[in-house]
Tab-separated table of C-alpha atoms in Angstrom:
chain	number	residue	atom	x	y	z
A	81	GLY	CA	-6.867	0.690	-15.974
A	82	GLN	CA	-4.073	2.806	-14.594
A	83	ASN	CA	-0.437	3.442	-15.477
A	84	ILE	CA	1.700	4.924	-12.713
A	85	ASP	CA	5.300	5.978	-13.222
A	86	GLN	CA	7.835	7.043	-10.619
A	87	PRO	CA	11.648	6.920	-10.650
A	88	THR	CA	13.165	3.700	-9.344
A	89	GLU	CA	15.938	5.255	-7.278
A	90	MET	CA	17.089	8.651	-6.047
A	91	THR	CA	20.018	9.790	-3.927
A	92	ALA	CA	20.180	13.012	-1.926
A	93	THR	CA	22.328	14.618	0.753
A	94	GLU	CA	21.379	15.058	4.394
A	95	GLY	CA	19.886	18.520	4.953
A	96	ALA	CA	18.962	18.975	1.297
A	97	ILE	CA	15.580	19.009	-0.464
A	98	VAL	CA	14.417	16.216	-2.762
A	99	GLN	CA	11.403	15.987	-5.062
A	100	ILE	CA	9.953	12.586	-6.010
A	101	ASN	CA	7.684	12.697	-9.042
A	102	CYS	CA	4.738	10.500	-9.926
A	103	THR	CA	2.813	10.561	-13.177
A	104	TYR	CA	-0.356	8.631	-13.808
A	105	GLN	CA	-3.011	7.924	-16.398
A	106	THR	CA	-6.497	7.064	-15.265
A	107	SER	CA	-10.041	7.551	-16.452
A	108	GLY	CA	-11.718	8.072	-13.095
A	109	PHE	CA	-9.228	9.854	-10.837
A	110	ASN	CA	-10.413	10.000	-7.249
A	111	GLY	CA	-7.335	10.912	-5.212
A	112	LEU	CA	-3.612	10.238	-4.846
A	113	PHE	CA	-1.765	8.890	-1.830
A	114	TRP	CA	1.886	8.851	-0.822
A	115	TYR	CA	3.160	6.136	1.513
A	116	GLN	CA	6.599	5.668	3.071
A	117	GLN	CA	8.069	2.200	3.463
A	118	HIS	CA	11.297	1.511	5.324
A	119	ALA	CA	13.150	-1.674	4.399
A	120	GLY	CA	11.508	-4.725	5.914
A	121	GLU	CA	8.590	-2.734	7.298
A	122	ALA	CA	4.997	-1.932	6.408
A	123	PRO	CA	4.023	1.095	4.322
A	124	THR	CA	2.793	4.065	6.365
A	125	PHE	CA	0.585	6.913	5.183
A	126	LEU	CA	2.229	10.252	4.372
A	127	SER	CA	-0.244	12.360	2.418
A	128	TYR	CA	-3.415	12.499	0.349
A	129	ASN	CA	-4.339	14.880	-2.465
A	130	VAL	CA	-7.646	14.996	-4.290
A	131	LEU	CA	-7.698	18.662	-5.379
A	132	ASP	CA	-5.020	20.559	-7.288
A	133	GLY	CA	-2.371	22.255	-5.220
A	134	LEU	CA	0.090	21.758	-2.431
A	135	GLU	CA	-0.555	19.996	0.864
A	136	GLU	CA	2.083	20.720	3.506
A	137	LYS	CA	2.718	18.579	6.556
A	138	GLY	CA	5.894	19.469	8.426
A	139	ARG	CA	8.987	18.605	6.368
A	140	PHE	CA	6.868	16.781	3.793
A	141	SER	CA	4.675	18.368	1.113
A	142	SER	CA	2.700	16.818	-1.711
A	143	PHE	CA	1.522	18.514	-4.892
A	144	LEU	CA	-1.143	17.479	-7.387
A	145	SER	CA	-2.057	18.610	-10.888
A	146	ARG	CA	-5.048	16.630	-12.108
A	147	SER	CA	-4.956	18.093	-15.619
A	148	LYS	CA	-1.340	16.949	-16.056
A	149	GLY	CA	-1.746	13.609	-14.267
A	150	TYR	CA	1.185	14.585	-12.073
A	151	SER	CA	2.094	14.638	-8.422
A	152	TYR	CA	5.261	15.118	-6.456
A	153	LEU	CA	6.382	14.529	-2.902
A	154	LEU	CA	8.774	17.156	-1.558
A	155	LEU	CA	10.998	16.299	1.380
A	156	LYS	CA	12.840	19.171	3.061
A	157	GLU	CA	15.733	19.157	5.534
A	158	LEU	CA	16.493	15.566	4.702
A	159	GLN	CA	17.489	13.257	7.525
A	160	MET	CA	19.153	9.868	7.375
A	161	LYS	CA	15.927	8.276	8.637
A	162	ASP	CA	14.189	9.478	5.451
A	163	SER	CA	16.032	6.739	3.553
A	164	ALA	CA	13.096	4.578	2.467
A	165	SER	CA	10.898	3.647	-0.456
A	166	TYR	CA	8.161	6.152	-1.349
A	167	LEU	CA	5.038	4.716	-2.914
A	168	CYS	CA	2.645	6.711	-5.075
A	169	ALA	CA	-0.885	5.237	-5.136
A	170	VAL	CA	-3.760	6.422	-7.297
A	171	SER	CA	-7.419	5.940	-6.425
A	172	GLU	CA	-9.813	5.417	-9.296
A	173	LEU	CA	-13.594	5.464	-9.040
A	174	THR	CA	-15.084	2.397	-10.677
A	175	GLY	CA	-18.487	0.734	-10.739
A	176	GLY	CA	-17.382	-1.334	-7.779
A	177	GLY	CA	-16.153	1.605	-5.716
A	178	ASN	CA	-12.658	3.008	-5.226
A	179	LYS	CA	-9.824	1.049	-6.789
A	180	LEU	CA	-6.332	1.811	-5.466
A	181	THR	CA	-3.275	1.094	-7.630
A	182	PHE	CA	0.272	1.419	-6.337
A	183	GLY	CA	3.313	2.499	-8.286
A	184	THR	CA	6.491	0.443	-7.990
A	185	GLY	CA	8.005	2.906	-5.514
A	186	THR	CA	11.021	5.205	-5.465
A	187	GLN	CA	13.947	4.085	-3.311
A	188	LEU	CA	15.464	7.187	-1.701
A	189	LYS	CA	18.942	7.024	-0.244
A	190	VAL	CA	20.052	9.898	1.981
A	191	GLU	CA	23.810	10.279	2.266
A	192	LEU	CA	26.022	12.331	4.558
B	2	ASN	CA	-3.922	-0.174	20.293
B	3	ALA	CA	-2.339	-2.954	18.242
B	4	GLY	CA	-3.721	-1.754	14.858
B	5	VAL	CA	-3.266	-4.452	12.198
B	6	THR	CA	-1.555	-7.675	13.268
B	7	GLN	CA	-0.353	-10.373	10.886
B	8	THR	CA	0.805	-13.864	11.707
B	9	PRO	CA	3.170	-15.504	11.013
B	10	LYS	CA	6.024	-13.126	10.164
B	11	PHE	CA	8.037	-15.721	8.271
B	12	ARG	CA	7.170	-19.056	6.709
B	13	VAL	CA	8.881	-21.554	4.430
B	14	LEU	CA	6.723	-23.999	2.494
B	15	LYS	CA	7.394	-26.819	0.102
B	16	THR	CA	5.609	-26.815	-3.242
B	17	GLY	CA	2.113	-28.220	-2.831
B	18	GLN	CA	1.784	-27.500	0.880
B	19	SER	CA	-1.036	-25.378	2.221
B	20	MET	CA	-1.133	-22.610	4.787
B	21	THR	CA	-3.252	-19.789	6.150
B	22	LEU	CA	-2.146	-16.249	6.933
B	23	LEU	CA	-4.115	-14.482	9.630
B	24	CYS	CA	-4.816	-10.766	9.757
B	25	ALA	CA	-6.516	-9.144	12.718
B	26	GLN	CA	-7.442	-5.485	13.228
B	27	ASP	CA	-8.796	-3.843	16.350
B	28	MET	CA	-9.916	-0.541	14.777
B	29	ASN	CA	-13.432	-1.714	13.808
B	30	HIS	CA	-12.615	-1.137	10.132
B	31	GLU	CA	-15.046	-2.388	7.522
B	32	TYR	CA	-12.583	-2.761	4.652
B	33	MET	CA	-9.710	-5.251	4.695
B	34	TYR	CA	-7.194	-6.161	2.002
B	35	TRP	CA	-4.475	-8.667	1.164
B	36	TYR	CA	-1.556	-7.463	-0.989
B	37	ARG	CA	1.612	-9.109	-2.215
B	38	GLN	CA	4.803	-7.154	-2.799
B	39	ASP	CA	7.454	-8.338	-5.221
B	40	PRO	CA	10.633	-6.531	-6.337
B	41	GLY	CA	9.921	-4.144	-9.194
B	42	MET	CA	6.179	-4.914	-9.117
B	43	GLY	CA	4.810	-2.707	-6.393
B	44	LEU	CA	1.949	-3.741	-4.142
B	45	ARG	CA	-0.650	-5.850	-5.947
B	46	LEU	CA	-4.111	-6.570	-4.570
B	47	ILE	CA	-4.968	-10.260	-4.117
B	48	HIS	CA	-8.411	-10.187	-2.463
B	49	TYR	CA	-10.380	-7.731	-0.398
B	50	SER	CA	-13.453	-7.486	1.800
B	51	VAL	CA	-15.876	-4.609	2.295
B	52	GLY	CA	-17.423	-6.063	5.431
B	53	GLU	CA	-18.010	-9.169	7.525
B	54	GLY	CA	-19.057	-12.106	5.384
B	55	THR	CA	-17.997	-10.482	2.084
B	56	THR	CA	-14.978	-11.108	-0.139
B	57	ALA	CA	-13.980	-10.045	-3.645
B	58	LYS	CA	-11.161	-10.715	-6.093
B	59	GLY	CA	-8.412	-8.222	-6.658
B	60	GLU	CA	-5.778	-7.964	-9.349
B	61	VAL	CA	-3.971	-11.285	-8.730
B	62	PRO	CA	-6.409	-13.699	-6.993
B	63	ASP	CA	-5.420	-17.020	-8.619
B	64	GLY	CA	-4.070	-19.610	-6.188
B	65	TYR	CA	-5.452	-17.828	-3.119
B	66	ASN	CA	-8.676	-17.955	-1.131
B	67	VAL	CA	-9.928	-15.695	1.653
B	68	SER	CA	-12.552	-15.632	4.361
B	69	ARG	CA	-14.007	-12.878	6.561
B	70	LEU	CA	-16.145	-14.706	9.098
B	71	LYS	CA	-15.591	-12.027	11.749
B	72	LYS	CA	-15.268	-8.306	11.122
B	73	GLN	CA	-11.864	-8.095	12.808
B	74	ASN	CA	-10.248	-11.048	10.989
B	75	PHE	CA	-9.321	-11.608	7.346
B	76	LEU	CA	-7.687	-14.924	6.447
B	77	LEU	CA	-5.623	-15.623	3.335
B	78	GLY	CA	-5.228	-19.251	2.307
B	79	LEU	CA	-2.882	-20.977	-0.097
B	80	GLU	CA	-4.278	-24.425	-0.916
B	81	SER	CA	-1.303	-25.712	-2.930
B	82	ALA	CA	1.689	-23.415	-2.713
B	83	ALA	CA	3.829	-22.734	-5.774
B	84	PRO	CA	7.267	-21.090	-6.057
B	85	SER	CA	5.586	-18.155	-7.860
B	86	GLN	CA	3.844	-17.362	-4.580
B	87	THR	CA	7.142	-16.553	-2.899
B	88	SER	CA	6.579	-12.959	-1.841
B	89	VAL	CA	5.990	-10.566	1.021
B	90	TYR	CA	2.323	-10.435	1.954
B	91	PHE	CA	0.711	-7.415	3.575
B	92	CYS	CA	-2.689	-7.121	5.129
B	93	ALA	CA	-4.314	-3.699	5.341
B	94	SER	CA	-7.538	-2.160	6.601
B	95	LYS	CA	-9.333	1.145	6.309
B	96	ARG	CA	-12.243	2.895	7.883
B	97	ASP	CA	-14.277	3.955	4.840
B	98	THR	CA	-17.869	4.883	5.536
B	99	ILE	CA	-20.751	6.146	3.401
B	100	THR	CA	-19.539	9.750	3.812
B	101	THR	CA	-15.766	9.136	3.800
B	102	THR	CA	-14.905	6.779	0.990
B	103	ASN	CA	-11.191	7.283	0.433
B	104	GLU	CA	-9.540	6.803	3.774
B	105	LYS	CA	-5.888	5.862	4.259
B	106	LEU	CA	-4.768	2.277	4.623
B	107	PHE	CA	-3.283	0.846	7.810
B	108	PHE	CA	-0.869	-1.995	7.062
B	109	GLY	CA	0.251	-4.987	9.045
B	110	SER	CA	3.974	-5.706	9.419
B	111	GLY	CA	4.049	-8.262	6.627
B	112	THR	CA	4.701	-11.984	6.145
B	113	GLN	CA	7.762	-13.187	4.256
B	114	LEU	CA	6.738	-16.414	2.510
B	115	SER	CA	9.169	-18.636	0.655
B	116	VAL	CA	7.953	-21.588	-1.393
B	117	LEU	CA	10.656	-24.087	-2.288
């Protein structure tokens, strides 16, 4: 099974940088996803990491360290529209194929 | 391109009533999923399908049934609704093929279900 931990809530200021951490424990790691979910809406894909290192995509970057069971999502130049829940999801390779487990999400509030 | 479409968006049931949630995708995806989302619990997998005519149990399958008679549709049924099934339900699909087995999920807009 998997155990995924991420902070419940974070608050940051518009224009600033925020880092959302995710730690996990799994026996068959096969990739880590970050999804964004605005209140009352569906989750949407942000990033995917399967190898160690940083993946950059515009204002958003995601980092993975497989040996530490650790990932973070970095949001730069924060905007009010970035207020949302950020879901860390870990893919695990099992006998039945890939199994995806979601963390409980980090609610980010961006303030003026 | 509509993507993943769920109906209905809202529903209120009385305990013991039955209903079916419909999910349709127009992306020709093989894999389809039903999740429920509860406060503090994250998204939990109910049932999934890896292709037309196939279904499998997820993490929390009790009290639900599914069918995938057509590749584009994945139905979630509640035969006898219980208050514990009050939740937001999301359908999702992904492309996965033999050579690309960890594709991203595309989600529907969700169904808010209340069981009284």
